[in-house]
CSV table of C-alpha atoms and ligand atoms in Angstrom, one decimal:
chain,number,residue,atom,x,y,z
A,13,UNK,CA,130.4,201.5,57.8
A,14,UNK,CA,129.1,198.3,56.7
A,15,UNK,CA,132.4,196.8,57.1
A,16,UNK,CA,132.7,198.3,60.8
A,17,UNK,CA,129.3,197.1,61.7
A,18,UNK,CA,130.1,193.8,61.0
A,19,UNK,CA,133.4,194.1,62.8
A,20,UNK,CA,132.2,194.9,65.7
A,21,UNK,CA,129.1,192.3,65.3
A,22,UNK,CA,131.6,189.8,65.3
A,23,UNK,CA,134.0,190.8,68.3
A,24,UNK,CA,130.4,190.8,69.9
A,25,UNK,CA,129.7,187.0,68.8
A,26,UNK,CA,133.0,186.5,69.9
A,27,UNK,CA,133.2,188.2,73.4
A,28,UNK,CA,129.8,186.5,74.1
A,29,UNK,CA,130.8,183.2,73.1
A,30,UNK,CA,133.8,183.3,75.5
A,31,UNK,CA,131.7,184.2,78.0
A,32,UNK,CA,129.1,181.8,77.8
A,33,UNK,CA,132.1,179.3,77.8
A,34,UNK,CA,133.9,180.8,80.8
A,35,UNK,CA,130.3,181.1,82.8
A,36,UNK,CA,129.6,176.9,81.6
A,37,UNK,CA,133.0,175.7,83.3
A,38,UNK,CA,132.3,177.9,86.5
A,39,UNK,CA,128.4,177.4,86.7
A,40,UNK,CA,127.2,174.1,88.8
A,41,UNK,CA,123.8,172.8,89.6
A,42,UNK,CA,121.6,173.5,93.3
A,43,UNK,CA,118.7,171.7,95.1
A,44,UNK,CA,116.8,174.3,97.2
A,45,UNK,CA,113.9,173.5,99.1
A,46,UNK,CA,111.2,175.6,99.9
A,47,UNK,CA,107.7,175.2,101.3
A,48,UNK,CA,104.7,173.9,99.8
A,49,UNK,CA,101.9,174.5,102.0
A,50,UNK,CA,100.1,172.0,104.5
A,51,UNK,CA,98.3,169.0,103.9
A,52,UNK,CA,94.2,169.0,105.7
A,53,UNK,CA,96.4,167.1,108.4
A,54,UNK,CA,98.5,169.9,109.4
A,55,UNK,CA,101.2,168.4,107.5
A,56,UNK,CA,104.4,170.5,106.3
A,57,UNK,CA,105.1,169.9,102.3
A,58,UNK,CA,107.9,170.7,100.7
A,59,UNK,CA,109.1,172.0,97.3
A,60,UNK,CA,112.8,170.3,95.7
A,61,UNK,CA,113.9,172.4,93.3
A,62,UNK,CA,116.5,170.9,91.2
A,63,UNK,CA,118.6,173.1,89.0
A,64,UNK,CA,121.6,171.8,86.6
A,65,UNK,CA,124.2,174.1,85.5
A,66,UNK,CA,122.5,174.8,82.1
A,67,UNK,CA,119.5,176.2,84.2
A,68,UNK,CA,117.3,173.6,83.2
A,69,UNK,CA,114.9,173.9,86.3
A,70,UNK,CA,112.6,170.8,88.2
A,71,UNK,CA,110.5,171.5,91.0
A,72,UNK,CA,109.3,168.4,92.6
A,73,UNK,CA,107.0,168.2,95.8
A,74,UNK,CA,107.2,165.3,98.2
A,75,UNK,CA,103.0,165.2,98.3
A,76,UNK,CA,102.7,162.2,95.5
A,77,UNK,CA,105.8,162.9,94.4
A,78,UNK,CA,104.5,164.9,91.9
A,79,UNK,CA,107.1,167.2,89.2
A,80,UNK,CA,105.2,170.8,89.7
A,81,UNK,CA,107.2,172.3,87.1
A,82,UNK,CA,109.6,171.9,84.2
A,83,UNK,CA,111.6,174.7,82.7
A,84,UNK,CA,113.2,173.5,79.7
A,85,UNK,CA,115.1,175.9,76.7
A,86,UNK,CA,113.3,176.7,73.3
A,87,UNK,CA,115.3,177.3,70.5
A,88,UNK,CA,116.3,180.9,71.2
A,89,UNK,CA,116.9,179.1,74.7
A,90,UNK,CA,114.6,181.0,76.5
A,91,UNK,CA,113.2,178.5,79.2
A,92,UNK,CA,109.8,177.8,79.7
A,93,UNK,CA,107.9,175.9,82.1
A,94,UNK,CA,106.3,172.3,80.1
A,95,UNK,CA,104.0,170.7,82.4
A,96,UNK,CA,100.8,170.7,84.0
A,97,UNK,CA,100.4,171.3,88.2
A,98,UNK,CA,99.7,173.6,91.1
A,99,UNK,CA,100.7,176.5,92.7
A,100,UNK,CA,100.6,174.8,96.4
A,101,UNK,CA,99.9,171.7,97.9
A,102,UNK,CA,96.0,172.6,98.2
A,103,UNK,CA,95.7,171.4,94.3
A,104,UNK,CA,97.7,168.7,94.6
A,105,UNK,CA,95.1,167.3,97.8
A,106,UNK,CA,92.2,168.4,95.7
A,107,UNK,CA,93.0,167.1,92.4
A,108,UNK,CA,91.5,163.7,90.2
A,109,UNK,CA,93.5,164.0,87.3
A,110,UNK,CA,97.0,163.0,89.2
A,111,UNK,CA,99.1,166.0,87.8
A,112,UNK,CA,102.6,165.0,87.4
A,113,UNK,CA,102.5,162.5,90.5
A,114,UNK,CA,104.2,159.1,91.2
A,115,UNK,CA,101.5,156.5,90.4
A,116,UNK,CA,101.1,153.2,92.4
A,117,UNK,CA,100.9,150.4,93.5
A,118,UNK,CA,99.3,149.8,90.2
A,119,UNK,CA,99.7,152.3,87.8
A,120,UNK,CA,96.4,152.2,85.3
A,121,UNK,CA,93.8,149.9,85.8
A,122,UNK,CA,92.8,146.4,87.2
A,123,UNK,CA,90.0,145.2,85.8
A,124,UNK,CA,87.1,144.1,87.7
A,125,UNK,CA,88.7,145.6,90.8
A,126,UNK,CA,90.4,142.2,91.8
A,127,UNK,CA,93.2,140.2,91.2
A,128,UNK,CA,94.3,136.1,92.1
A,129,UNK,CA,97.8,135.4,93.1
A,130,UNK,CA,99.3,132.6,94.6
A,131,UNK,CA,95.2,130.8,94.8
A,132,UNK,CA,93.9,133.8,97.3
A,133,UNK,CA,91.8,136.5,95.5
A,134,UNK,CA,92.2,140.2,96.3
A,135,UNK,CA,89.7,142.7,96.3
A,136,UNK,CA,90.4,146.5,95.5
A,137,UNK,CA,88.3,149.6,95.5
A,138,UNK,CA,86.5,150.3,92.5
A,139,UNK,CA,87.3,154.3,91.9
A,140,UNK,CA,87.0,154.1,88.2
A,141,UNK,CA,83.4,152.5,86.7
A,142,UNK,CA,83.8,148.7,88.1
A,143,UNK,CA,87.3,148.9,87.9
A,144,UNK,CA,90.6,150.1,90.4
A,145,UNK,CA,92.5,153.1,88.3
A,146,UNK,CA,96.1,154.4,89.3
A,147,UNK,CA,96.1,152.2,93.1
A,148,UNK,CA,92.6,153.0,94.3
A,149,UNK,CA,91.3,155.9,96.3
A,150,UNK,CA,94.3,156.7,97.4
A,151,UNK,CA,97.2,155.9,95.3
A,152,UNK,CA,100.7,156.7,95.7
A,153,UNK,CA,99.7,160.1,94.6
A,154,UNK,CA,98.0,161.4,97.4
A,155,UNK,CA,100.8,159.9,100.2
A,156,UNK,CA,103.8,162.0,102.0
A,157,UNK,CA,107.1,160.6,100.8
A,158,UNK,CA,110.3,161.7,102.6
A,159,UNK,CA,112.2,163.0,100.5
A,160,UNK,CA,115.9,163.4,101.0
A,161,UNK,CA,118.6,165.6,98.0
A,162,UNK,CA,120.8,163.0,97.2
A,163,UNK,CA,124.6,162.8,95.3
A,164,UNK,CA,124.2,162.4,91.9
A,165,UNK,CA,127.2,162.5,89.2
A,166,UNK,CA,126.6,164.8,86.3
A,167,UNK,CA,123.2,166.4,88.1
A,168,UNK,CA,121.3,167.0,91.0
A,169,UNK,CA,119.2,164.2,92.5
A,170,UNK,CA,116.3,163.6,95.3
A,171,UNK,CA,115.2,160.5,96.8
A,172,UNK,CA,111.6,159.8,97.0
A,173,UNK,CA,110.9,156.9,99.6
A,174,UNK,CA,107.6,155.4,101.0
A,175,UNK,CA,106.3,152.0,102.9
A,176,UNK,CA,103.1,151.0,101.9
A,177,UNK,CA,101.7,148.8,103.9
A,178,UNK,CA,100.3,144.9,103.8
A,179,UNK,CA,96.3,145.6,102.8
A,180,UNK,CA,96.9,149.2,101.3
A,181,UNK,CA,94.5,149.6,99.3
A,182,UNK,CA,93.7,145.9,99.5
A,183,UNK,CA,97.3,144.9,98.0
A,184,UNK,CA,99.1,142.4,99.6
A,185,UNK,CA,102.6,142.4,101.6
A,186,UNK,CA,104.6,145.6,103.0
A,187,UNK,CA,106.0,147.3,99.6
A,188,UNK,CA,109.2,149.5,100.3
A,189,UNK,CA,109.1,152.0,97.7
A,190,UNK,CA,112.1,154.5,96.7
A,191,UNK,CA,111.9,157.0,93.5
A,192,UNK,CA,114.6,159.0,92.6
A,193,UNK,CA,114.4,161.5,90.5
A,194,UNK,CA,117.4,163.1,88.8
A,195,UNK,CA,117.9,166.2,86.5
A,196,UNK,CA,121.4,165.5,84.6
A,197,UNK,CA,123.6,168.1,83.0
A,198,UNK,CA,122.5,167.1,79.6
A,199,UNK,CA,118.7,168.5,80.0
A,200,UNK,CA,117.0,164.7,81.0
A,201,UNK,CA,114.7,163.7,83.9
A,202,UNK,CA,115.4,160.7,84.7
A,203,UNK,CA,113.2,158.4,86.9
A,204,UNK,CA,114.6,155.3,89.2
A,205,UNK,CA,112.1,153.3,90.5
A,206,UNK,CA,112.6,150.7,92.9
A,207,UNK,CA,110.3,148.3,95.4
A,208,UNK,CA,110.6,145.4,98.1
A,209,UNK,CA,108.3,143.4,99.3
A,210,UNK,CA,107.8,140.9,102.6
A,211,UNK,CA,105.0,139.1,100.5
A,212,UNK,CA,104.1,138.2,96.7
A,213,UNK,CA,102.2,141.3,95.2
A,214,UNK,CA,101.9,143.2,91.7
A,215,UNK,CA,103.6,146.4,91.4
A,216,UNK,CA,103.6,148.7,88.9
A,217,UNK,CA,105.2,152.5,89.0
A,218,UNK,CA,104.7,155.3,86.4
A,219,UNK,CA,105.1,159.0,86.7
A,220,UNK,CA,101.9,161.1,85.1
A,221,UNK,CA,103.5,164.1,84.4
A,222,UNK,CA,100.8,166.1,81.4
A,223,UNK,CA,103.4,167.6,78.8
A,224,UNK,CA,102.8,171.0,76.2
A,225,UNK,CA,105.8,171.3,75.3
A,226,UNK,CA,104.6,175.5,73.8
A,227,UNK,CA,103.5,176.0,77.8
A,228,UNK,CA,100.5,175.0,80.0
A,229,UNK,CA,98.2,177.9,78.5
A,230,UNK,CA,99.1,177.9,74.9
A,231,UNK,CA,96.3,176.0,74.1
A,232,UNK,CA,95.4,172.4,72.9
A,233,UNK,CA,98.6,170.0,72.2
A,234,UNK,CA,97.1,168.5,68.9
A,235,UNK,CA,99.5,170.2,66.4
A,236,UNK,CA,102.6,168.5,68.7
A,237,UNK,CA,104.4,165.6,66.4
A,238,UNK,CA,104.4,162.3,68.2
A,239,UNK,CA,106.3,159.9,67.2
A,240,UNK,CA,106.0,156.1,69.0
A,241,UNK,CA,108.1,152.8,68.4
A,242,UNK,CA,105.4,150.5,68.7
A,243,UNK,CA,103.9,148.3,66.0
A,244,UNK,CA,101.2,147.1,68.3
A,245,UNK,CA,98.4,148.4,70.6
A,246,UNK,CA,96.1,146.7,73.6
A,247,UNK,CA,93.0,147.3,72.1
A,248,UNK,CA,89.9,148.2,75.2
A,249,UNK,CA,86.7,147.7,75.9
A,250,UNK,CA,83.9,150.3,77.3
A,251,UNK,CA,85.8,150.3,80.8
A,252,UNK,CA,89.5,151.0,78.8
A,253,UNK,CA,90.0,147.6,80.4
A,254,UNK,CA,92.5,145.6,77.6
A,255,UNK,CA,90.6,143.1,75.5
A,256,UNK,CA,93.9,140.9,75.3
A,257,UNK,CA,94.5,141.4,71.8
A,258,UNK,CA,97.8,142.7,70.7
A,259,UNK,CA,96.6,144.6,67.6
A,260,UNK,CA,98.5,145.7,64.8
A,261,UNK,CA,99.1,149.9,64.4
A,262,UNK,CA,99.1,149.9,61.0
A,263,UNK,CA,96.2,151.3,58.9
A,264,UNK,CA,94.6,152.3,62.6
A,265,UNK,CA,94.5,155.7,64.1
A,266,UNK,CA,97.3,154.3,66.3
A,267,UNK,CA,100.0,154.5,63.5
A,268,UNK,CA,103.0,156.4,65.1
A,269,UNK,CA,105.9,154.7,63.7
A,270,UNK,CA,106.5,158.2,61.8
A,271,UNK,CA,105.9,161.7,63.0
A,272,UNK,CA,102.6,162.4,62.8
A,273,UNK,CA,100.6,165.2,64.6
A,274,UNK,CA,98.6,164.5,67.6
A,275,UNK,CA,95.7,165.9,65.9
A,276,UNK,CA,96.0,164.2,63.0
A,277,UNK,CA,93.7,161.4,63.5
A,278,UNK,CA,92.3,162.1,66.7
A,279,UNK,CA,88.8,162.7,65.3
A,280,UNK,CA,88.8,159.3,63.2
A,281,UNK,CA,85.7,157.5,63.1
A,282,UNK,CA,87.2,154.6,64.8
A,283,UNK,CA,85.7,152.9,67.6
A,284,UNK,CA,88.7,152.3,69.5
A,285,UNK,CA,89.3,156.4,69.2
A,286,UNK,CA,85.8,156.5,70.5
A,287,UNK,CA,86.2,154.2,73.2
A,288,UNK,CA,89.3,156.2,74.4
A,289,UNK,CA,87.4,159.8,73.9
A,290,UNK,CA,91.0,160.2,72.0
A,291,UNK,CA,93.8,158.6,72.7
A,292,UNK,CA,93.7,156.6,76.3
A,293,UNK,CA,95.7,153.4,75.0
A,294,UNK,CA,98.7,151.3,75.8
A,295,UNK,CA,100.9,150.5,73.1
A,296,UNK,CA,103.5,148.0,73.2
A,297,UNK,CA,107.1,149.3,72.6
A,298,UNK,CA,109.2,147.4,70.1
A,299,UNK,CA,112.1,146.4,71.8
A,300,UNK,CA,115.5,144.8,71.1
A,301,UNK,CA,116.2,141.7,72.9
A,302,UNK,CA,119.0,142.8,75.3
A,303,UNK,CA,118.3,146.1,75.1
A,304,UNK,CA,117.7,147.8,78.8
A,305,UNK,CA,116.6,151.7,77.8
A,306,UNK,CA,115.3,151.7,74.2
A,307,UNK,CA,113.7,154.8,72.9
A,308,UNK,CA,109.3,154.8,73.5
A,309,UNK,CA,108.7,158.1,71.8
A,310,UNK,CA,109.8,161.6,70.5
A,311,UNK,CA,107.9,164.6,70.4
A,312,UNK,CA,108.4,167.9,69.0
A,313,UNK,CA,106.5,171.2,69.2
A,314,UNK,CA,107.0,173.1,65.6
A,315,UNK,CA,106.7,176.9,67.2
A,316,UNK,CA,109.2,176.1,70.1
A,317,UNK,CA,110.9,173.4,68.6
A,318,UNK,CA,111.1,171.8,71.8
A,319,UNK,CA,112.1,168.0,71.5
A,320,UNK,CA,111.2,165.8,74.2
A,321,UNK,CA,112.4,161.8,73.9
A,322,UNK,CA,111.1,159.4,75.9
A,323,UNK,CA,113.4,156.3,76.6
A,324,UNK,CA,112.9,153.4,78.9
A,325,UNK,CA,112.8,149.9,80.7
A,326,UNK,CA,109.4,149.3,80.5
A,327,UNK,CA,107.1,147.1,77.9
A,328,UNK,CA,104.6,149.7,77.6
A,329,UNK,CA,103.6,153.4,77.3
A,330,UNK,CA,100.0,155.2,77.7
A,331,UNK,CA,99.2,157.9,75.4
A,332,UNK,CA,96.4,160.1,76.8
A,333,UNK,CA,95.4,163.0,75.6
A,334,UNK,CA,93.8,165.1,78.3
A,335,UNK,CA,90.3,163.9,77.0
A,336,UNK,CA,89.2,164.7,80.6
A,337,UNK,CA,90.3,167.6,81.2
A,338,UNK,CA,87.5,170.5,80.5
A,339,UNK,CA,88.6,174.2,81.7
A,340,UNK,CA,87.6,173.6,84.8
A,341,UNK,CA,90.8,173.0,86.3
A,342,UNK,CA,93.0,176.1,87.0
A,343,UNK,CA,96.4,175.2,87.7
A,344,UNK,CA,99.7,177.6,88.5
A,345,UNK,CA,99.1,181.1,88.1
A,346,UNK,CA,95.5,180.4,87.4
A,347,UNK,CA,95.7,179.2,84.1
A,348,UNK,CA,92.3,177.2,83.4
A,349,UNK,CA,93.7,173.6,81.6
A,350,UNK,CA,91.6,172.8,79.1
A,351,UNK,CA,90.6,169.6,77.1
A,352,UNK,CA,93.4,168.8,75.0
A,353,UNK,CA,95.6,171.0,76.8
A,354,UNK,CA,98.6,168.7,77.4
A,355,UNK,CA,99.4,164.8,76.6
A,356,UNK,CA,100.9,162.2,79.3
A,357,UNK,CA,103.7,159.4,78.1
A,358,UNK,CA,103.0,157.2,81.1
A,359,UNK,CA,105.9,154.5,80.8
A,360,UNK,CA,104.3,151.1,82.5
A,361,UNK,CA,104.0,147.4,82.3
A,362,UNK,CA,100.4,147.0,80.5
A,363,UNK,CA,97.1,147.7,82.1
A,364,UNK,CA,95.6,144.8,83.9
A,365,UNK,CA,98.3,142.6,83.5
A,366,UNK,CA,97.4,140.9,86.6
A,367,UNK,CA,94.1,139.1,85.5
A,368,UNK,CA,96.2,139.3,81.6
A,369,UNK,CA,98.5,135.9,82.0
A,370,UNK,CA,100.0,136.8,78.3
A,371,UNK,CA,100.8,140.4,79.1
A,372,UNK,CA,104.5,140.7,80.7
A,373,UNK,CA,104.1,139.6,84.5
A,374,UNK,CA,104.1,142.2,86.9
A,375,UNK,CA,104.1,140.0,89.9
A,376,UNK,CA,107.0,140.9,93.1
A,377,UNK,CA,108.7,138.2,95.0
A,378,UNK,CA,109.9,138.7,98.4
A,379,UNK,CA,113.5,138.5,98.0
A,380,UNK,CA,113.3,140.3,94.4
A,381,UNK,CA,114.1,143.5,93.4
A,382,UNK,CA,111.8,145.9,91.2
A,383,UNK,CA,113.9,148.1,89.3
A,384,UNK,CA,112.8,150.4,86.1
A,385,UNK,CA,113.6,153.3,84.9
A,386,UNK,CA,112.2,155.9,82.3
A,387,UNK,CA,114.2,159.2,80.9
A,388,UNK,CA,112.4,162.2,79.7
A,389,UNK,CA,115.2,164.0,77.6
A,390,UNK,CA,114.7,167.2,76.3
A,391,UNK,CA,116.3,169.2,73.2
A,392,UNK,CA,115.7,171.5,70.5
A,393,UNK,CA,115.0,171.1,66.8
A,394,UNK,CA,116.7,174.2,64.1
A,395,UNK,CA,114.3,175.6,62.1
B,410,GLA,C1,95.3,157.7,82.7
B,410,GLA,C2,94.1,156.9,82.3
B,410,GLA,C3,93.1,157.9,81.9
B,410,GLA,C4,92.8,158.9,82.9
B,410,GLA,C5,94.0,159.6,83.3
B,410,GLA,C6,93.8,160.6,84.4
B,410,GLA,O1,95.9,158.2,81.6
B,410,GLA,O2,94.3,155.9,81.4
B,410,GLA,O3,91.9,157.2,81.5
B,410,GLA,O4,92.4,158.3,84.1
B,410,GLA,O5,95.0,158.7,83.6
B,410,GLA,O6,92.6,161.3,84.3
């Protein structure tokens, strides 16, 4: 009996191995597109839905760019949706806490609201305190791109593109904007970001996608393992504008060289911590000279054992911590986001670099090309 049982158990592991292997070499990936809604304008938005041929799933809307949702495997490989967002366009147009979106022209903030280049001073709105967060009142975030599906080798791909103009926002020069986003065959979401410009500005792209990696609803993310390569933070003052100061991570709050929960510290009596409200801080990635993509940070969710790695071009990444968010805020199928809720890995050049001449330059010439690229790459862990 128990010998049968075990017979057949195996002709069954067999059989559905075979399977699985037949259905991977005749399965391919899809982009679908679907409606989103309508912008106050009357405008028609769309929903990409990218699908790879491990059914890894990422719906992306052309409003701001913004990923709505992620379905990524667990370790039983069931897949389950890993990000923040809306049902429809209407929460996109509503929202302040930039859900997944393409930020720009500045990512983060400029302190102070302005900015000298080239011996003329620029003035920006001041949407955060005195200062100009995420491109001003209305950031890359809240514009139409067009959006086009695109060839991509080993995954699906869509093309994001958008001219801002000279003065948007008070930036200088006509910036020619393309994103592309593409979901590979081996589970990443990658993120291309390039820019022209006709004039000498400062640019500086990110995507602000919220991760909880257990599924928007499960609660707060503090019990997900972080882990960051960076031996240094930019330290802020009371307006999370960067003191200057390259600060050492070690015996600070901000030690993530090994995996350590999220939680872990987040309550320290440090004044940084309290500055941030948690974690709201840059830290600068250790990097090998030569090195294009280096790994910025791995997390992992014990109960899923969902793995997401975070790899790319840029100097810096913000850590923040959903410190704003506060239940108020219902997101896809009604789900109330709460504070804590999710965490954001927003790759970027550091905050205020422009009025920051020892920070990595973010300046644009015309005639140059602005090129990074961040990965989001997503496994499992064994139990
Ligand atoms: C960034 C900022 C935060 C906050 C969020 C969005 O992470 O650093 O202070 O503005 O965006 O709410």
């Amino acid at each position: 009996m128990n010998h049968l049982l075990r017979w057949t158990t195996m002709m069954g592991i067999i059989l559905m191995s075979a399977m699985t292997f037949q259905g991977a070499g005749v399965k391919s990936g899809s982009t679908t597109k679907s409606s989103f809604g309508k912008t106050p304008e009357g405008e028609a938005i769309e929903l990409y839905t990218l699908t790879n041929k491990n059914g890894v799933e990422a719906a992306i809307t052309n409003y701001g760019g913004a990923v709505v949702s992620l379905k990524v495997p667990d370790r039983e490989g069931n897949l389950g949706d890993v990000v923040l967002g809306y049902d429809s366009v209407d929460g996109y147009v509503a929202d302040k806490n930039y859900f997944g979106a393409i930020i720009g022209r500045y990512g983060n903030r400029i302190g102070h609201a302005q900015f000298s280049l080239a011996g003329k001073t620029y003035t920006l709105a001041k949407n955060n305190g005195e200062n100009t967060l995420h491109g001003g009142v209305r950031g890359f975030n809240k514009v139409v791109w067009t959006a086009k599906a695109v060839p991509a080798k080993g995954g699906q791909a869509l093309e994001l593109t958008y001219l801002s103009k000279d003065g948007e926002e008070g930036f200088p020069g006509n910036l020619k904007v393309r994103v592309v986003y593409t979901l590979t065959d081996t589970n990443e979401l990658k993120i291309e970001y390039f820019a022209t410009t006709d004039k000498k500005t400062v640019v500086n792209l990110t995507n602000h996608s919220y991760f909880n990696l257990a599924g928007p609803g499960s609660g707060d993310i503090l019990r997900h393992i972080l882990m960051i390569e960076a031996d240094k933070f930019t330290p802020v003052d009371v307006g999370l504008i960067p003191t200057g100061e390259l600060r050492d991570v070690a015996g600070t709050p901000f030690d993530f060289r090994k995996p350590t929960a999220i939680g872990a510290r987040i309550g320290a009596d440090d004044e940084q911590i309290k500055l941030g409200g948690g974690y709201d801080h840059n830290f600068v990635l250790r990097r090998k000279a030569g090195e294009a993509m280096s790994l910025a940070a791995r997390v992992t969710e014990p109960t899923t054992g969902r793995v997401m790695e975070v790899w790319t071009t840029e100097p810096g990444v913000q850590l923040y911590t959903g410190n704003f968010l506060d239940g108020t805020v219902h997101g896809k199928g009604g789900i109330a986001y709460g504070k804590r809720s999710a965490f954001c890995l927003e790759t970027q050049h550091f905050p205020d670099s422009p009025n920051q001449p020892k920070f990595p330059s973010t300046v644009l010439d015309p005639g140059a090309q602005y090129h990074t690229e961040t990965v989001y790459k997503f496994s499992v862990e064994k139990r």
